[in-house]
Amino acid sequence: MGCSAFFTVPGTSVNPRSRFSTFVVRSSASDLPHTSASPPQPVKQYHNIREEARLHNNSIAISTDHPRFSAKYVPFTAIADPSSSTDESYSLDEIVYRSQSGALLDVHHDMDALKHFDGQYWRSLFDSRVGKTTWPVGSGVWSKKEWVLPEIDDDDIISAFEGNSNLFWAERYGKEFMGMNDLWVKHCGNSHTGSFKDLGMTVLVSQVNRLRKLKKPLVGVGCASTGDTSAALSAYCASAGIPSIVFLPANKISMAQLVQPIANGAFVLSIDTDFDGCMQLIREVTAELPIYLANSLNSLRLEGQKTAAIEILQQFDWEVPDWVIVPGGNLGNIYAFYKGFHMCKELGLVDRIPRLVCAQAANANPLYLYYKSEWKEFKPVKANATFASAIQIGDPVSIDRAVYALKNSNGIVEEATEEELMDAMAQADSTGMFTCPHTGVALTALIKLRRSGVIGPMDRTVVVSTAHGLKFTQSKIDYHSKDIKDMACRFANPPVQVKADFGSVMDVLKKYLLSKAN
Ligand SMILES: Cc1ncc(COP(=O)(O)O)c(C=O)c1O
Ligand SMILES: N[C@@H](CCOP(=O)(O)O)C(=O)O
């Protein structure tokens, strides 16, 4: 390169006309290694995408003549019943999880400020950010930053460019098993730690990062988990260099989920109880120790999770699907979906919201029972073992949020037995997906609602797949080995043992091809 040689950061290419060109600084010759092969007049480049964000303020790419975007905590009761007027509210920089009366909190955005721009403006802004590596708005969550955590400094954000997950057209599954042409699966499990929890955890851990810089007394972040929250928490904390502490119910989560926080350096407590027991313990512990609570009881999480709903609308070019089906456990996510859709309607991006379906495992179905009682009386249940182990939850913390979401979306609750959910998962896999058992629960709800005619053949329907199937391989192995007590495993596809000789291989292959030719 002679005199114009560039001294580059390894692994980066230097294009002087790139958006990074303002960061190229000519170094003095004495800064540089001098060999006879490299003459001493290079240019040193030390850019990175955070620095670029610092200079350009990528997220507030909006003119300054608008009201300031802001958000605060308010009691959820004020959202659910606006007539119960209260002026109780808290800054997002406070460490608070419940209202004075013990109610859940909600992150409330200054909607008047957001309404300064019309729906078309927001659609174009969000669309312009998809598929980029711009910090932080290249993330599917932070591309909606003004609606998520508008006041956080881009520099405090901890992101793995989560979100922007595939919305899969389930063409063959839809046609062959559902008689549908417009069936979609939102693969939220195709994500950094393999579940939708990344969407919420980037927000929560970013805010913790900010709180620690503000010298708030927080030594670490903790959660109770059925395996996915703990994986996301430990990964984002590890990325930020913040200690994470996870409470796991002993022997109730998959091996793949258990190894995630271990690998990411979390302090892992395996506790001889179920998820509800762990949840109770983490609530007590976070009230006593400088550990920030990372479960969805903390409404910050839902701000990130709601972006999956916005993303679905965006992926359909802002056309609203008829149905969205979400598996439910602790019940934060169904509300997050509702909130995302509702904000899009309120801010004029769309003119209606989809009907929501929450799907539960029959072995852990407190919401389903409540729905069936026509919302008369909620009773927590003792959650029994289920292959959908991440939703083995009997006393969901977000029950009030879920009921609100369902009532306001003309929603439905369905349930799936173990056999139903495993068959649905296997059937979906046989058409090219690799789903988790929780997705099997959601697919079962779809099967039932199609069978009863509630969901029509032409209805555009989205099934939310919440985790990657690779986290749950043991359940698939058991199913395909027909190794599950009292389950027919109708769609099992076990491997065929065959002798290592040409004749034996030919015999089994001919038999197989004949069965396929018919
Ligand atoms: C894979 C998976 N699916 C679904 C859920 C249910 O989400 P929520 O607890 O928000 O209802 C969870 C966690 O609870 C999960 O880990
Ligand atoms: N499935 C969850 C259960 C906890 O839910 P959260 O959303 O309240 O953290 C998990 O993976 O731990």
PDB file of N, CA and C in Angstrom, residues 163-196:
ATOM      1  N   GLY A 163     -33.646 -10.023  18.095  1.00  0.00           N
ATOM      2  CA  GLY A 163     -34.853  -9.659  17.341  1.00  0.00           C
ATOM      3  C   GLY A 163     -34.651  -9.898  15.861  1.00  0.00           C
ATOM      4  N   ASN A 164     -35.512  -9.270  15.050  1.00  0.00           N
ATOM      5  CA  ASN A 164     -35.469  -9.497  13.603  1.00  0.00           C
ATOM      6  C   ASN A 164     -35.496 -10.996  13.294  1.00  0.00           C
ATOM      7  N   SER A 165     -36.289 -11.745  14.062  1.00  0.00           N
ATOM      8  CA  SER A 165     -36.323 -13.198  13.851  1.00  0.00           C
ATOM      9  C   SER A 165     -37.230 -13.551  12.673  1.00  0.00           C
ATOM     10  N   ASN A 166     -36.965 -14.714  12.146  1.00  0.00           N
ATOM     11  CA  ASN A 166     -37.666 -15.166  10.941  1.00  0.00           C
ATOM     12  C   ASN A 166     -39.166 -15.362  11.181  1.00  0.00           C
ATOM     13  N   LEU A 167     -39.955 -14.823  10.270  1.00  0.00           N
ATOM     14  CA  LEU A 167     -41.389 -15.138  10.255  1.00  0.00           C
ATOM     15  C   LEU A 167     -41.558 -16.149   9.118  1.00  0.00           C
ATOM     16  N   PHE A 168     -41.739 -17.401   9.531  1.00  0.00           N
ATOM     17  CA  PHE A 168     -41.658 -18.536   8.600  1.00  0.00           C
ATOM     18  C   PHE A 168     -43.039 -18.833   8.022  1.00  0.00           C
ATOM     19  N   TRP A 169     -43.138 -18.889   6.725  1.00  0.00           N
ATOM     20  CA  TRP A 169     -44.402 -19.279   6.095  1.00  0.00           C
ATOM     21  C   TRP A 169     -44.499 -20.805   6.181  1.00  0.00           C
ATOM     22  N   ALA A 170     -45.415 -21.295   7.004  1.00  0.00           N
ATOM     23  CA  ALA A 170     -45.537 -22.744   7.219  1.00  0.00           C
ATOM     24  C   ALA A 170     -46.385 -23.323   6.088  1.00  0.00           C
ATOM     25  N   GLU A 171     -45.834 -23.294   4.899  1.00  0.00           N
ATOM     26  CA  GLU A 171     -46.604 -23.638   3.702  1.00  0.00           C
ATOM     27  C   GLU A 171     -47.112 -25.076   3.757  1.00  0.00           C
ATOM     28  N   ARG A 172     -46.172 -26.011   3.940  1.00  0.00           N
ATOM     29  CA  ARG A 172     -46.581 -27.424   3.873  1.00  0.00           C
ATOM     30  C   ARG A 172     -47.389 -27.820   5.102  1.00  0.00           C
ATOM     31  N   TYR A 173     -46.935 -27.393   6.280  1.00  0.00           N
ATOM     32  CA  TYR A 173     -47.685 -27.718   7.500  1.00  0.00           C
ATOM     33  C   TYR A 173     -49.093 -27.149   7.411  1.00  0.00           C
ATOM     34  N   GLY A 174     -49.182 -25.917   6.949  1.00  0.00           N
ATOM     35  CA  GLY A 174     -50.487 -25.255   6.839  1.00  0.00           C
ATOM     36  C   GLY A 174     -51.409 -25.994   5.889  1.00  0.00           C
ATOM     37  N   LYS A 175     -50.886 -26.312   4.721  1.00  0.00           N
ATOM     38  CA  LYS A 175     -51.732 -26.950   3.686  1.00  0.00           C
ATOM     39  C   LYS A 175     -52.124 -28.357   4.094  1.00  0.00           C
ATOM     40  N   GLU A 176     -51.100 -29.158   4.501  1.00  0.00           N
ATOM     41  CA  GLU A 176     -51.378 -30.585   4.710  1.00  0.00           C
ATOM     42  C   GLU A 176     -52.114 -30.886   6.008  1.00  0.00           C
ATOM     43  N   PHE A 177     -51.814 -30.117   7.048  1.00  0.00           N
ATOM     44  CA  PHE A 177     -52.407 -30.483   8.338  1.00  0.00           C
ATOM     45  C   PHE A 177     -53.494 -29.530   8.817  1.00  0.00           C
ATOM     46  N   MET A 178     -53.513 -28.316   8.282  1.00  0.00           N
ATOM     47  CA  MET A 178     -54.472 -27.334   8.798  1.00  0.00           C
ATOM     48  C   MET A 178     -55.446 -26.844   7.740  1.00  0.00           C
ATOM     49  N   GLY A 179     -55.200 -27.200   6.479  1.00  0.00           N
ATOM     50  CA  GLY A 179     -56.044 -26.668   5.413  1.00  0.00           C
ATOM     51  C   GLY A 179     -55.952 -25.155   5.346  1.00  0.00           C
ATOM     52  N   MET A 180     -54.766 -24.643   5.556  1.00  0.00           N
ATOM     53  CA  MET A 180     -54.581 -23.180   5.567  1.00  0.00           C
ATOM     54  C   MET A 180     -53.457 -22.778   4.605  1.00  0.00           C
ATOM     55  N   ASN A 181     -53.620 -21.603   4.014  1.00  0.00           N
ATOM     56  CA  ASN A 181     -52.604 -21.083   3.108  1.00  0.00           C
ATOM     57  C   ASN A 181     -51.789 -19.961   3.714  1.00  0.00           C
ATOM     58  N   ASP A 182     -52.283 -19.455   4.810  1.00  0.00           N
ATOM     59  CA  ASP A 182     -51.708 -18.208   5.319  1.00  0.00           C
ATOM     60  C   ASP A 182     -51.294 -18.396   6.784  1.00  0.00           C
ATOM     61  N   LEU A 183     -50.578 -19.498   7.012  1.00  0.00           N
ATOM     62  CA  LEU A 183     -50.132 -19.825   8.373  1.00  0.00           C
ATOM     63  C   LEU A 183     -48.638 -19.512   8.503  1.00  0.00           C
ATOM     64  N   TRP A 184     -48.284 -18.844   9.580  1.00  0.00           N
ATOM     65  CA  TRP A 184     -46.922 -18.368   9.776  1.00  0.00           C
ATOM     66  C   TRP A 184     -46.425 -18.760  11.172  1.00  0.00           C
ATOM     67  N   VAL A 185     -45.135 -18.995  11.269  1.00  0.00           N
ATOM     68  CA  VAL A 185     -44.554 -19.279  12.585  1.00  0.00           C
ATOM     69  C   VAL A 185     -43.458 -18.241  12.844  1.00  0.00           C
ATOM     70  N   LYS A 186     -43.644 -17.489  13.910  1.00  0.00           N
ATOM     71  CA  LYS A 186     -42.650 -16.463  14.272  1.00  0.00           C
ATOM     72  C   LYS A 186     -41.587 -17.136  15.129  1.00  0.00           C
ATOM     73  N   HIS A 187     -40.414 -17.317  14.550  1.00  0.00           N
ATOM     74  CA  HIS A 187     -39.370 -18.102  15.210  1.00  0.00           C
ATOM     75  C   HIS A 187     -38.563 -17.257  16.194  1.00  0.00           C
ATOM     76  N   CYS A 188     -39.189 -16.920  17.327  1.00  0.00           N
ATOM     77  CA  CYS A 188     -38.499 -16.111  18.338  1.00  0.00           C
ATOM     78  C   CYS A 188     -37.353 -16.879  18.998  1.00  0.00           C
ATOM     79  N   GLY A 189     -37.343 -18.199  18.817  1.00  0.00           N
ATOM     80  CA  GLY A 189     -36.258 -18.997  19.398  1.00  0.00           C
ATOM     81  C   GLY A 189     -34.984 -18.956  18.562  1.00  0.00           C
ATOM     82  N   ASN A 190     -35.075 -18.416  17.332  1.00  0.00           N
ATOM     83  CA  ASN A 190     -33.858 -18.254  16.524  1.00  0.00           C
ATOM     84  C   ASN A 190     -33.169 -16.982  16.996  1.00  0.00           C
ATOM     85  N   SER A 191     -32.532 -17.076  18.117  1.00  0.00           N
ATOM     86  CA  SER A 191     -32.060 -15.883  18.799  1.00  0.00           C
ATOM     87  C   SER A 191     -30.764 -16.186  19.529  1.00  0.00           C
ATOM     88  N   HIS A 192     -30.173 -15.162  20.092  1.00  0.00           N
ATOM     89  CA  HIS A 192     -28.839 -15.284  20.701  1.00  0.00           C
ATOM     90  C   HIS A 192     -28.746 -16.451  21.698  1.00  0.00           C
ATOM     91  N   THR A 193     -29.686 -16.544  22.633  1.00  0.00           N
ATOM     92  CA  THR A 193     -29.628 -17.675  23.578  1.00  0.00           C
ATOM     93  C   THR A 193     -30.728 -18.700  23.307  1.00  0.00           C
ATOM     94  N   GLY A 194     -31.396 -18.577  22.172  1.00  0.00           N
ATOM     95  CA  GLY A 194     -32.342 -19.614  21.768  1.00  0.00           C
ATOM     96  C   GLY A 194     -33.742 -19.467  22.323  1.00  0.00           C
ATOM     97  N   SER A 195     -34.111 -18.275  22.770  1.00  0.00           N
ATOM     98  CA  SER A 195     -35.518 -18.064  23.139  1.00  0.00           C
ATOM     99  C   SER A 195     -35.863 -16.580  23.057  1.00  0.00           C
ATOM    100  N   PHE A 196     -37.184 -16.302  23.160  1.00  0.00           N
ATOM    101  CA  PHE A 196     -37.649 -14.908  23.084  1.00  0.00           C
ATOM    102  C   PHE A 196     -37.187 -14.069  24.259  1.00  0.00           C
TER     103      PHE A 196
END
